[in-house]
PDB file of C-alpha atoms and ligand atoms in Angstrom:
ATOM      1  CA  UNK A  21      38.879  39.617 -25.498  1.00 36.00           C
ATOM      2  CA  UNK A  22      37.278  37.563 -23.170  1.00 39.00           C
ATOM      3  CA  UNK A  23      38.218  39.411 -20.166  1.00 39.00           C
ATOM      4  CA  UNK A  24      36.967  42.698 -20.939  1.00 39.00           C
ATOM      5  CA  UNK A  25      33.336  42.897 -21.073  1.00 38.00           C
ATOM      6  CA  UNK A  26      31.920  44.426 -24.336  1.00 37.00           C
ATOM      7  CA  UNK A  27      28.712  45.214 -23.257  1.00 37.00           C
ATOM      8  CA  UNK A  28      28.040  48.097 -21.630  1.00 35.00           C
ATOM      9  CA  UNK A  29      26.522  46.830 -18.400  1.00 32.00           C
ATOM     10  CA  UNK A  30      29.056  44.923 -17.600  1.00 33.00           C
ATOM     11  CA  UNK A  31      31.726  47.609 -17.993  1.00 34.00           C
ATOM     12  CA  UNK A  32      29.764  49.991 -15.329  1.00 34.00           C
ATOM     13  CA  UNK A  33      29.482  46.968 -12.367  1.00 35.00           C
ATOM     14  CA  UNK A  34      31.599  43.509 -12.335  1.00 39.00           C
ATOM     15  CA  UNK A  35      29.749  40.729 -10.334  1.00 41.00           C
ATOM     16  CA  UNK A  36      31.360  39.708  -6.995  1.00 43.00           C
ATOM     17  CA  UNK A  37      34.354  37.631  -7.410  1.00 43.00           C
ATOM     18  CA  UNK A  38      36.751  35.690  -5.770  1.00 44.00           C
ATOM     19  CA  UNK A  39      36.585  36.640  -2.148  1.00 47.00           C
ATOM     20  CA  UNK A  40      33.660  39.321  -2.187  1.00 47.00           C
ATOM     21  CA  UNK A  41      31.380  36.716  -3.690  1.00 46.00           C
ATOM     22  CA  UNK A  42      32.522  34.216  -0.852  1.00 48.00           C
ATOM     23  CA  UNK A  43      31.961  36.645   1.542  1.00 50.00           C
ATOM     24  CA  UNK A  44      28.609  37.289   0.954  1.00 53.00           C
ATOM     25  CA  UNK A  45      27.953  33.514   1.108  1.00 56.00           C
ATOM     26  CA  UNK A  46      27.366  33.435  -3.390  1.00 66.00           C
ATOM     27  CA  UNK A  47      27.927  30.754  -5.513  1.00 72.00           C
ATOM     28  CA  UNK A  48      30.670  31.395  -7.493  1.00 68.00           C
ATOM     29  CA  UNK A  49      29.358  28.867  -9.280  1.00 61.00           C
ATOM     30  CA  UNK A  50      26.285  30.761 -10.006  1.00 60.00           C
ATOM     31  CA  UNK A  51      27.079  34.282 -10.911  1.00 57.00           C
ATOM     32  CA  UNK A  52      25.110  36.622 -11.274  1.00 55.00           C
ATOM     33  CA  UNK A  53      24.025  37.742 -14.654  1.00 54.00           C
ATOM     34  CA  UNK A  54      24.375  41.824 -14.498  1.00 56.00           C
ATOM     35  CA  UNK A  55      21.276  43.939 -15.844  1.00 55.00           C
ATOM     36  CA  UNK A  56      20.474  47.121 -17.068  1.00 53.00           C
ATOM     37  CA  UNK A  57      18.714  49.542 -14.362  1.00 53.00           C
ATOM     38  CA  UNK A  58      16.394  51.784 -16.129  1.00 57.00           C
ATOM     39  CA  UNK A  59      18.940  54.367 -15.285  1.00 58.00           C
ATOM     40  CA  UNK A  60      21.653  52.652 -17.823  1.00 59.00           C
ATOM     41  CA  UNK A  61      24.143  50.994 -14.561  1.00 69.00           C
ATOM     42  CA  UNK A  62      24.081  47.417 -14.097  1.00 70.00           C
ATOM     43  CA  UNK A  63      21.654  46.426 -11.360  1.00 72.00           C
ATOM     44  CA  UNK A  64      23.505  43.475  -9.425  1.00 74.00           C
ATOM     45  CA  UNK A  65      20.947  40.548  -9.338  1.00 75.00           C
ATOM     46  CA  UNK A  66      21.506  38.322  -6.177  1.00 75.00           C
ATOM     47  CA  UNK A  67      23.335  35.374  -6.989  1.00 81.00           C
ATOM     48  CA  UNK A  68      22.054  32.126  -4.855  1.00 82.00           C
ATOM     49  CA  UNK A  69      24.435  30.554  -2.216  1.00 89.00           C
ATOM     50  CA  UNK A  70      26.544  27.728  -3.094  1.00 90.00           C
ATOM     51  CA  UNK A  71      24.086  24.957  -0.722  1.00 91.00           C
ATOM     52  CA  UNK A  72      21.184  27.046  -3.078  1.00 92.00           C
ATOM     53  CA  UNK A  73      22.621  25.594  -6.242  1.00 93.00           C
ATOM     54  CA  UNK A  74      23.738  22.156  -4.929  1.00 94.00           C
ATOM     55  CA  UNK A  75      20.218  22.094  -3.470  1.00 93.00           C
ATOM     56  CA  UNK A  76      18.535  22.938  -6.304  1.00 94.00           C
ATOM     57  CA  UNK A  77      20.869  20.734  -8.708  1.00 95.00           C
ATOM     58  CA  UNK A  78      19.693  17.597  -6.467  1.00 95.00           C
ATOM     59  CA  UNK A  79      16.219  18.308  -7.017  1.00 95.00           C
ATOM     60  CA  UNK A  80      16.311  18.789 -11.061  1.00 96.00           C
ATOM     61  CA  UNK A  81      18.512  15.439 -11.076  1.00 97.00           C
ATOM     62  CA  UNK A  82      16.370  13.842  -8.847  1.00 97.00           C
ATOM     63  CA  UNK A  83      12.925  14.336 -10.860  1.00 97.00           C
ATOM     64  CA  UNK A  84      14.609  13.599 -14.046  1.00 97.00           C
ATOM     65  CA  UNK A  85      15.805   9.952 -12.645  1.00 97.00           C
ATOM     66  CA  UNK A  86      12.667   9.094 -11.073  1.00 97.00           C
ATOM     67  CA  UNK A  87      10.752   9.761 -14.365  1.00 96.00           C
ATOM     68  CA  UNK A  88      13.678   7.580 -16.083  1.00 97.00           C
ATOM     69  CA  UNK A  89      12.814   5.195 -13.115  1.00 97.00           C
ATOM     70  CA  UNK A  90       8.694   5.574 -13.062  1.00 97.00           C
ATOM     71  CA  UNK A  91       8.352   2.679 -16.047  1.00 97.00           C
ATOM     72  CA  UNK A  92       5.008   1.534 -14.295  1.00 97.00           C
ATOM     73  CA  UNK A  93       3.954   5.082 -14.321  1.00 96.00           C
ATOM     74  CA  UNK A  94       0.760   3.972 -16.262  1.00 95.00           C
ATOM     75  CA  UNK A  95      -0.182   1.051 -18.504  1.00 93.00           C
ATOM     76  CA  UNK A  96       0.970   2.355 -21.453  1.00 94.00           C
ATOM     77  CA  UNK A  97       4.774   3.264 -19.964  1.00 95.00           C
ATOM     78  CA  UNK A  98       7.500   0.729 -20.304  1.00 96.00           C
ATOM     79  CA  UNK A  99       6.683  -1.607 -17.884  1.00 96.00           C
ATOM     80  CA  UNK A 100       2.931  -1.463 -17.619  1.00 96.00           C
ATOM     81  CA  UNK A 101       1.900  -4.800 -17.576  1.00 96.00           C
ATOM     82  CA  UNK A 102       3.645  -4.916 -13.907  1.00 97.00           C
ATOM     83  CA  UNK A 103       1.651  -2.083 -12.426  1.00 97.00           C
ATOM     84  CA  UNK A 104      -1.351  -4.167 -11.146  1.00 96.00           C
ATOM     85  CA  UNK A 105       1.130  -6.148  -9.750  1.00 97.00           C
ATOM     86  CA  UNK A 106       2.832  -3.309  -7.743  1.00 97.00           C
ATOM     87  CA  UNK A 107      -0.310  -2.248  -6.883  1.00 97.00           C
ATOM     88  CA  UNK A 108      -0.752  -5.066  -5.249  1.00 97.00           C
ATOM     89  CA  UNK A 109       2.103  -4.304  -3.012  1.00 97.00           C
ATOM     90  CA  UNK A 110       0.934  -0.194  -2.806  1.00 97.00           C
ATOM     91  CA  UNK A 111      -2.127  -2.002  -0.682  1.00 97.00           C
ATOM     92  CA  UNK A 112       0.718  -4.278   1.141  1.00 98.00           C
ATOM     93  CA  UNK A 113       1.879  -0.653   2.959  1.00 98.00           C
ATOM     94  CA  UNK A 114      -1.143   0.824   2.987  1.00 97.00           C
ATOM     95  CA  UNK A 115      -2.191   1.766   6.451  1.00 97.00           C
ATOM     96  CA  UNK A 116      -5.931   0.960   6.259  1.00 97.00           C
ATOM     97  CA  UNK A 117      -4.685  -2.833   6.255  1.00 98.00           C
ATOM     98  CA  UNK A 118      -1.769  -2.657   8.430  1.00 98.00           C
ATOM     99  CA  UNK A 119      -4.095  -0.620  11.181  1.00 98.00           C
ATOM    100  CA  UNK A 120      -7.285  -3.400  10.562  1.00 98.00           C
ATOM    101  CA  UNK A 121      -5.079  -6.035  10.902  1.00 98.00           C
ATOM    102  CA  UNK A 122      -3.718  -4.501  13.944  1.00 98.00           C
ATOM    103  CA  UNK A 123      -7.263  -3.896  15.317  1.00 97.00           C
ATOM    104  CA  UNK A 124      -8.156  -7.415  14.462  1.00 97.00           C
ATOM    105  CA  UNK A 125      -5.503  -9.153  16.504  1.00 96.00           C
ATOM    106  CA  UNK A 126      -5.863  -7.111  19.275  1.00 92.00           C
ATOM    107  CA  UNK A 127      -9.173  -8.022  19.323  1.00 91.00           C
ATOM    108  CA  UNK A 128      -8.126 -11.650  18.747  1.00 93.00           C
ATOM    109  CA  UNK A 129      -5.277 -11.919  21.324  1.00 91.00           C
ATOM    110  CA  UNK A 130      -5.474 -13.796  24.546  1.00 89.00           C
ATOM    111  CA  UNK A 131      -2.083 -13.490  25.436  1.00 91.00           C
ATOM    112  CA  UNK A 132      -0.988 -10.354  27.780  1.00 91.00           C
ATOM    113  CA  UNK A 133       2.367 -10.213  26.036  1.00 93.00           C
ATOM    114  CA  UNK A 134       0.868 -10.552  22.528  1.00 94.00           C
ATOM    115  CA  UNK A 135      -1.355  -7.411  23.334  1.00 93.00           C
ATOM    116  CA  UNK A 136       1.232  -5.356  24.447  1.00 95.00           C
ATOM    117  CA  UNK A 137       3.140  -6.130  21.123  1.00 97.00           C
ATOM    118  CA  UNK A 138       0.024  -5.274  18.904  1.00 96.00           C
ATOM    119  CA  UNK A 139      -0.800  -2.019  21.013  1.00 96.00           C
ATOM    120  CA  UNK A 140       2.456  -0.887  20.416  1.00 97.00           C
ATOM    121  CA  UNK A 141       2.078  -1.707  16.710  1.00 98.00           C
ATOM    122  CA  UNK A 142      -1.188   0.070  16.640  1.00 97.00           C
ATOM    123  CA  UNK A 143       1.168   3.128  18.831  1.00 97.00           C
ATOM    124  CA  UNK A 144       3.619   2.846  15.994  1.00 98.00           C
ATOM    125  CA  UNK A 145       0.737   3.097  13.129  1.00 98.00           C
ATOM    126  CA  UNK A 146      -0.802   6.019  14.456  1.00 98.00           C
ATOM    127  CA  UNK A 147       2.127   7.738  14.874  1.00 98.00           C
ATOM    128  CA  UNK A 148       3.230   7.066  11.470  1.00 98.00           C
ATOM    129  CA  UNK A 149       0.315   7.951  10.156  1.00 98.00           C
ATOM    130  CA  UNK A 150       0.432  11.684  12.157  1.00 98.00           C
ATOM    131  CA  UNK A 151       4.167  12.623  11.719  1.00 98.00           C
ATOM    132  CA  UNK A 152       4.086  11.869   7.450  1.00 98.00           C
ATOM    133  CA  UNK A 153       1.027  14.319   7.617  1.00 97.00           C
ATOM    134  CA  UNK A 154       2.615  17.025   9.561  1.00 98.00           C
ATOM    135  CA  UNK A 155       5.919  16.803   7.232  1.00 98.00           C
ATOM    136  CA  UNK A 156       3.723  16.523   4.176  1.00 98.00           C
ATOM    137  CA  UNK A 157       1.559  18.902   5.454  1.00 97.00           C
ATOM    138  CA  UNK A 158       4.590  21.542   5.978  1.00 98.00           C
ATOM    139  CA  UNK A 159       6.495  20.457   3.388  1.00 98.00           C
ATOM    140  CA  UNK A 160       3.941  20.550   0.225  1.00 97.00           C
ATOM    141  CA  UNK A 161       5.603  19.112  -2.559  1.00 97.00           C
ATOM    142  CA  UNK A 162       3.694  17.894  -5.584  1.00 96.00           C
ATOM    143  CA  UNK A 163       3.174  14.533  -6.650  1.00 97.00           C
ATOM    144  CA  UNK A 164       5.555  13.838  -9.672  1.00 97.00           C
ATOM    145  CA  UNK A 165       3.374  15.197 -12.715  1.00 95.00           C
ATOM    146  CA  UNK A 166       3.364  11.522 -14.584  1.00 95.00           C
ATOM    147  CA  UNK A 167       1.745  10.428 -11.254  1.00 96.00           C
ATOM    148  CA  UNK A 168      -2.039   9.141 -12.031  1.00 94.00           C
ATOM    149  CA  UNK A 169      -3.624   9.561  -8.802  1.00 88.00           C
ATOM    150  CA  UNK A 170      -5.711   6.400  -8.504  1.00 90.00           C
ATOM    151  CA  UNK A 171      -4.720   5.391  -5.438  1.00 89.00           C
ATOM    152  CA  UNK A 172      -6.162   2.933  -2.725  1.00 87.00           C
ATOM    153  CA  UNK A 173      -7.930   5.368  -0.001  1.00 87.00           C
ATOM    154  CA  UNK A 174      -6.124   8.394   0.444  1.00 89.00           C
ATOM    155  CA  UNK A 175      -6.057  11.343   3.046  1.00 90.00           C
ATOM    156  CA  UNK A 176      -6.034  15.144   2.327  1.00 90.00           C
ATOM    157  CA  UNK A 177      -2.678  15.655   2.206  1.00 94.00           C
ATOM    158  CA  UNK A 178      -1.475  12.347   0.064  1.00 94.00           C
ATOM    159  CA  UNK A 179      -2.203  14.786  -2.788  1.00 95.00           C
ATOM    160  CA  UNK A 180       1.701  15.907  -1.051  1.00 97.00           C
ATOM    161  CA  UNK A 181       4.730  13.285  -1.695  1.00 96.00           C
ATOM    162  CA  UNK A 182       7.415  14.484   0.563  1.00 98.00           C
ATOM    163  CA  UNK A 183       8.098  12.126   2.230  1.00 98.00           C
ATOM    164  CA  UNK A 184       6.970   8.684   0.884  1.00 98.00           C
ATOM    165  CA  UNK A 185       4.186   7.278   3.483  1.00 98.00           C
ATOM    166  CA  UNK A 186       4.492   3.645   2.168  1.00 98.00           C
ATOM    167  CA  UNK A 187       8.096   4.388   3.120  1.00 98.00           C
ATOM    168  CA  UNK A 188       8.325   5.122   6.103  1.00 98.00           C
ATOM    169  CA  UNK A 189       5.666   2.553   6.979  1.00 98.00           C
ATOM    170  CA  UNK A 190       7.409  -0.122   5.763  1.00 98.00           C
ATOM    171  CA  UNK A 191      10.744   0.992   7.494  1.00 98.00           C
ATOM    172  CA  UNK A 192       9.212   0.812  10.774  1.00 98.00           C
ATOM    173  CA  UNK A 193       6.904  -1.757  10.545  1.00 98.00           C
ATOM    174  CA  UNK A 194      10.431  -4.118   9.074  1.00 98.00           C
ATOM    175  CA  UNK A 195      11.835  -2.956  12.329  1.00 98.00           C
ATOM    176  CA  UNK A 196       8.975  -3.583  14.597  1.00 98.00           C
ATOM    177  CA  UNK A 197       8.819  -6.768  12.964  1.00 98.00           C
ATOM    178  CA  UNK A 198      12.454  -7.902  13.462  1.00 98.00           C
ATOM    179  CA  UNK A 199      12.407  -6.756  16.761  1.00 97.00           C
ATOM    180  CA  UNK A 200       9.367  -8.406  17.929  1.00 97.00           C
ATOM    181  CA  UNK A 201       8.721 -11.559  16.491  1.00 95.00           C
ATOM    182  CA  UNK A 202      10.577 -14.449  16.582  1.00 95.00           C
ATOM    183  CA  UNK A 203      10.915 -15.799  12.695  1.00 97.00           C
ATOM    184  CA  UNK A 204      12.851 -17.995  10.788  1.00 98.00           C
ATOM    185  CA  UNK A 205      15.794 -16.250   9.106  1.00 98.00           C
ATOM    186  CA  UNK A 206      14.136 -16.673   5.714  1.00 98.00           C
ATOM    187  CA  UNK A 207      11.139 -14.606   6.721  1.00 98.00           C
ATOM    188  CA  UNK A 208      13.416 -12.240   8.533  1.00 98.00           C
ATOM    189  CA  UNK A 209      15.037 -11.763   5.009  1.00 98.00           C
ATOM    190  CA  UNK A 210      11.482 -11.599   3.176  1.00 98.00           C
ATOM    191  CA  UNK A 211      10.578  -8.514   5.224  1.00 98.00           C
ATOM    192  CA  UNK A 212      13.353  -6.597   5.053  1.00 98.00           C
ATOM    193  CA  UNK A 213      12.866  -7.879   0.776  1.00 98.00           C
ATOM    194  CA  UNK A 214       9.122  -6.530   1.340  1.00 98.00           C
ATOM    195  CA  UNK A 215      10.566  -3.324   2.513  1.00 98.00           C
ATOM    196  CA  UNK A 216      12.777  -2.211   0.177  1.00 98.00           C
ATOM    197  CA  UNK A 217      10.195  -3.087  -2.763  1.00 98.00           C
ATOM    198  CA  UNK A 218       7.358  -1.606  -1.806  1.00 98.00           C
ATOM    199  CA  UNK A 219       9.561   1.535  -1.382  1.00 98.00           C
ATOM    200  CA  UNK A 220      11.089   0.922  -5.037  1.00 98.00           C
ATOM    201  CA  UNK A 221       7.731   0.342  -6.223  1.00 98.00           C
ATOM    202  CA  UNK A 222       6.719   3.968  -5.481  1.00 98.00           C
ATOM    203  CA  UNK A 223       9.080   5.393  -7.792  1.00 98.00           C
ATOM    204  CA  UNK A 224       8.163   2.626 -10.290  1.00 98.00           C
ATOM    205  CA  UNK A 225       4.421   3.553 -10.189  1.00 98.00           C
ATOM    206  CA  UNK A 226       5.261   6.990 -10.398  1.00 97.00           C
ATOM    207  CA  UNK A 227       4.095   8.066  -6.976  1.00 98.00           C
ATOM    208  CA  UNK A 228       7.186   9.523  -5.969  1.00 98.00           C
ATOM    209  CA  UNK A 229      10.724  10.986  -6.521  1.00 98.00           C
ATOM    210  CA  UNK A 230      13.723   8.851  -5.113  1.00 98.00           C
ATOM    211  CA  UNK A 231      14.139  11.532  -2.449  1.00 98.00           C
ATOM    212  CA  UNK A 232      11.051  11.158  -0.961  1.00 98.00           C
ATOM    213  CA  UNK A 233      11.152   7.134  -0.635  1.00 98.00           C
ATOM    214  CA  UNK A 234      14.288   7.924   0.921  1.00 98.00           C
ATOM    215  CA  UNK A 235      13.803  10.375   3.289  1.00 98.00           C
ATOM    216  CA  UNK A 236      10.810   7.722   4.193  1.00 98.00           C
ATOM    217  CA  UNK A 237      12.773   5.263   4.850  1.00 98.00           C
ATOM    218  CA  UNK A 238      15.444   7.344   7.048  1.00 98.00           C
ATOM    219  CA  UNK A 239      12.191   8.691   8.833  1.00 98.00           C
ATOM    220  CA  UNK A 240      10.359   5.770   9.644  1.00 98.00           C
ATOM    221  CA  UNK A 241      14.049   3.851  10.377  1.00 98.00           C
ATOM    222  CA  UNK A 242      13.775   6.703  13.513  1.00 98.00           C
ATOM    223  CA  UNK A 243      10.362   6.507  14.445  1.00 98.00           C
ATOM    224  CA  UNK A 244      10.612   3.292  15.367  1.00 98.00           C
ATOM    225  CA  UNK A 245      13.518   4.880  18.361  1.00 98.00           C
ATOM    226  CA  UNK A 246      10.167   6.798  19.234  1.00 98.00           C
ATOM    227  CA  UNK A 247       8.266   4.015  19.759  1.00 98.00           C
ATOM    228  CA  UNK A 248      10.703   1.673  21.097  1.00 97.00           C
ATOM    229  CA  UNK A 249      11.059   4.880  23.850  1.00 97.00           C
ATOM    230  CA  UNK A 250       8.076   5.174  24.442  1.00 97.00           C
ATOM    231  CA  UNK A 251       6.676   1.730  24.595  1.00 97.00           C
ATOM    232  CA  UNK A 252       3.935   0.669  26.499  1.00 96.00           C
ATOM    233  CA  UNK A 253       3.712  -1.778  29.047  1.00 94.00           C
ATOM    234  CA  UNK A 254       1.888  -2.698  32.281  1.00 91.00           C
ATOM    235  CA  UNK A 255       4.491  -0.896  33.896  1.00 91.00           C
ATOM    236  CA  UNK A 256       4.622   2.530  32.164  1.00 90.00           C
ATOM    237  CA  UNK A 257       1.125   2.585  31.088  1.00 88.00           C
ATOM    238  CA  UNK A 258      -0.674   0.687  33.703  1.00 88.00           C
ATOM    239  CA  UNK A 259      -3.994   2.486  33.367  1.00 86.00           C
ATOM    240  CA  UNK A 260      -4.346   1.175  30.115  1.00 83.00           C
ATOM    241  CA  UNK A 261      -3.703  -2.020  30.791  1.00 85.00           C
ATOM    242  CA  UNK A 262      -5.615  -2.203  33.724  1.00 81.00           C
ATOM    243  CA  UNK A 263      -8.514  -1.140  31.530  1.00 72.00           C
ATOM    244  CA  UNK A 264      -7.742  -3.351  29.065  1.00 69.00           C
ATOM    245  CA  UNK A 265      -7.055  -6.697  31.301  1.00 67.00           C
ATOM    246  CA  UNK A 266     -10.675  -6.309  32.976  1.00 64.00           C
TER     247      UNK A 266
HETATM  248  C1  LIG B 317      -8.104   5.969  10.796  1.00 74.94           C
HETATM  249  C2  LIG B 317      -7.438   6.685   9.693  1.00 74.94           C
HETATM  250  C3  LIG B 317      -7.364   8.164   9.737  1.00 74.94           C
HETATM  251  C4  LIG B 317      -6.911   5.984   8.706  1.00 74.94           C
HETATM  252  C5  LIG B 317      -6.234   6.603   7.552  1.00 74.94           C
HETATM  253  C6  LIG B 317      -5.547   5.556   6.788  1.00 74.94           C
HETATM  254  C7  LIG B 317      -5.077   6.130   5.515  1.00 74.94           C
HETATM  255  C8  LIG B 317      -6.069   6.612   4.516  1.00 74.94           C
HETATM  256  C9  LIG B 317      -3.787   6.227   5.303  1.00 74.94           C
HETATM  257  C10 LIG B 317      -3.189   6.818   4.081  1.00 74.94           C
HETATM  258  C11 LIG B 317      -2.204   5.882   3.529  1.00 74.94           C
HETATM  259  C12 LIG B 317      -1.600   6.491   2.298  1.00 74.94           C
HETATM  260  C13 LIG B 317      -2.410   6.591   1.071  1.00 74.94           C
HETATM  261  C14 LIG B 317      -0.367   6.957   2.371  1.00 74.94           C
HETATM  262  C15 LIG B 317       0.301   7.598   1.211  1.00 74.94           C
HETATM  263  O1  LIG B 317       1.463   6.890   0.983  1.00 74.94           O
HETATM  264  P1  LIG B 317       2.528   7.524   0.005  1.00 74.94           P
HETATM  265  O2  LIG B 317       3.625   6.495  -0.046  1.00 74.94           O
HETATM  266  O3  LIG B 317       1.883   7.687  -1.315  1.00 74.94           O
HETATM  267  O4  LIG B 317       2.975   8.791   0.622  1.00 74.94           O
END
């Protein structure tokens, strides 16, 4: 009879059901499995909330699709004969390149307007670069084990994945991009293209869970509010371009 426990545990103490367990916040879901105190009684082990489980559920899905999904993992997975080429575009959101070349036209520019874009850019970088550090930094979560870690200059805490850096790089920089230069509405369409792959291509090459190149993307979709609010011009940063302009 199913509904009268046999062993002897579970005759002294029933878990908390029904409204008891929802009271307390538990899973009923997830209920806890009864155990034997050294005294004989049943020793109620805590049961994890319901946002626990769903929480944790995510997370187990979510590494077992991204290994499913990390076929460029190494050259011997799947799709290995792509990797150099999404390598290629790992170095496309890198930030060493995207701050030189930053650096380089600022250096370049003759036009007051096209500085103030490319010091914002260089704003936006920086920023970028700070922010994924503190969340990585606070967050800690591991690299995806079938991650080889050979890649293109790193920082202390890219040993961290959460969240994906090339992510939320190329979410911003798409939007900085958009917003600020005039293109043709092929290239506009290429960059938001250039986006979304080199975000995909994480996964691919192993680097990351989904989750992470998600949460990227979200976060670097927003820091580009922070820059656009914050953005420097003659007018609201007129030291600097007084320096600058002499
Ligand atoms: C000036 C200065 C501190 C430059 C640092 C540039 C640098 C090494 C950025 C790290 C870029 C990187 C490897 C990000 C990791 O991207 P994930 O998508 O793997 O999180």
């Amino acid at each position: 009879d199913r509904r009268t426990p046999s062993h002897p545990a579970l005759q002294h103490e029933s878990p908390p059901q029904g409204d008891q367990g929802r009271r307390r916040g538990r899973c009923p879901a997830a209920m806890p499995s009864p155990r034997s105190s050294p005294a004989g009684r049943a020793a109620p082990v805590p049961s994890p909330s319901c946002a626990a489980v769903a929480f944790r559920s995510l997370l187990a899905a979510d590494l077992r699709f991204s290994r499913q999904l990390g076929v460029c993992a190494g050259e011997r997975s799947a799709w290995g004969s792509a990797r150099p080429l999404l390598r290629l575009l790992e170095v496309s959101g890198h930030g060493v390149p995207w701050l030189a070349g930053t650096l380089y036209g600022l250096g370049r520019s003759e036009s007051p307007a096209g500085r103030e874009v490319l010091l914002n850019l260089l704003f936006a970088l920086v920023l970028d670069l700070v922010l994924v550090a503190m969340v990585k930094g606070l967050v800690r979560r591991r690299r995806p084990t079938h991650n080889k870690m050979d890649m293109f200059v790193t920082i202390s805490v890219d040993k961290y994945s959460f969240p994906s850096g090339h992510a939320t790089r190329a979410a911003m920089v798409c939007r900085f991009v958009l917003h600020h230069l005039v293109l043709a509405i092929p290239l506009r369409v290429l960059v938001v293209l250039w986006a979304i792959i080199v975000g995909i291509s994480r996964v691919m090459l192993g680097r990351h869970n989904v989750t992470d190149v998600a949460f990227g993307f979200i976060m670097g979709y927003m820091q580009y509010n922070v820059v656009k609010y914050f953005w420097l011009s003659p007018l609201s940063a007129p030291a600097l371009f007084a320096v600058w302009n002499q």
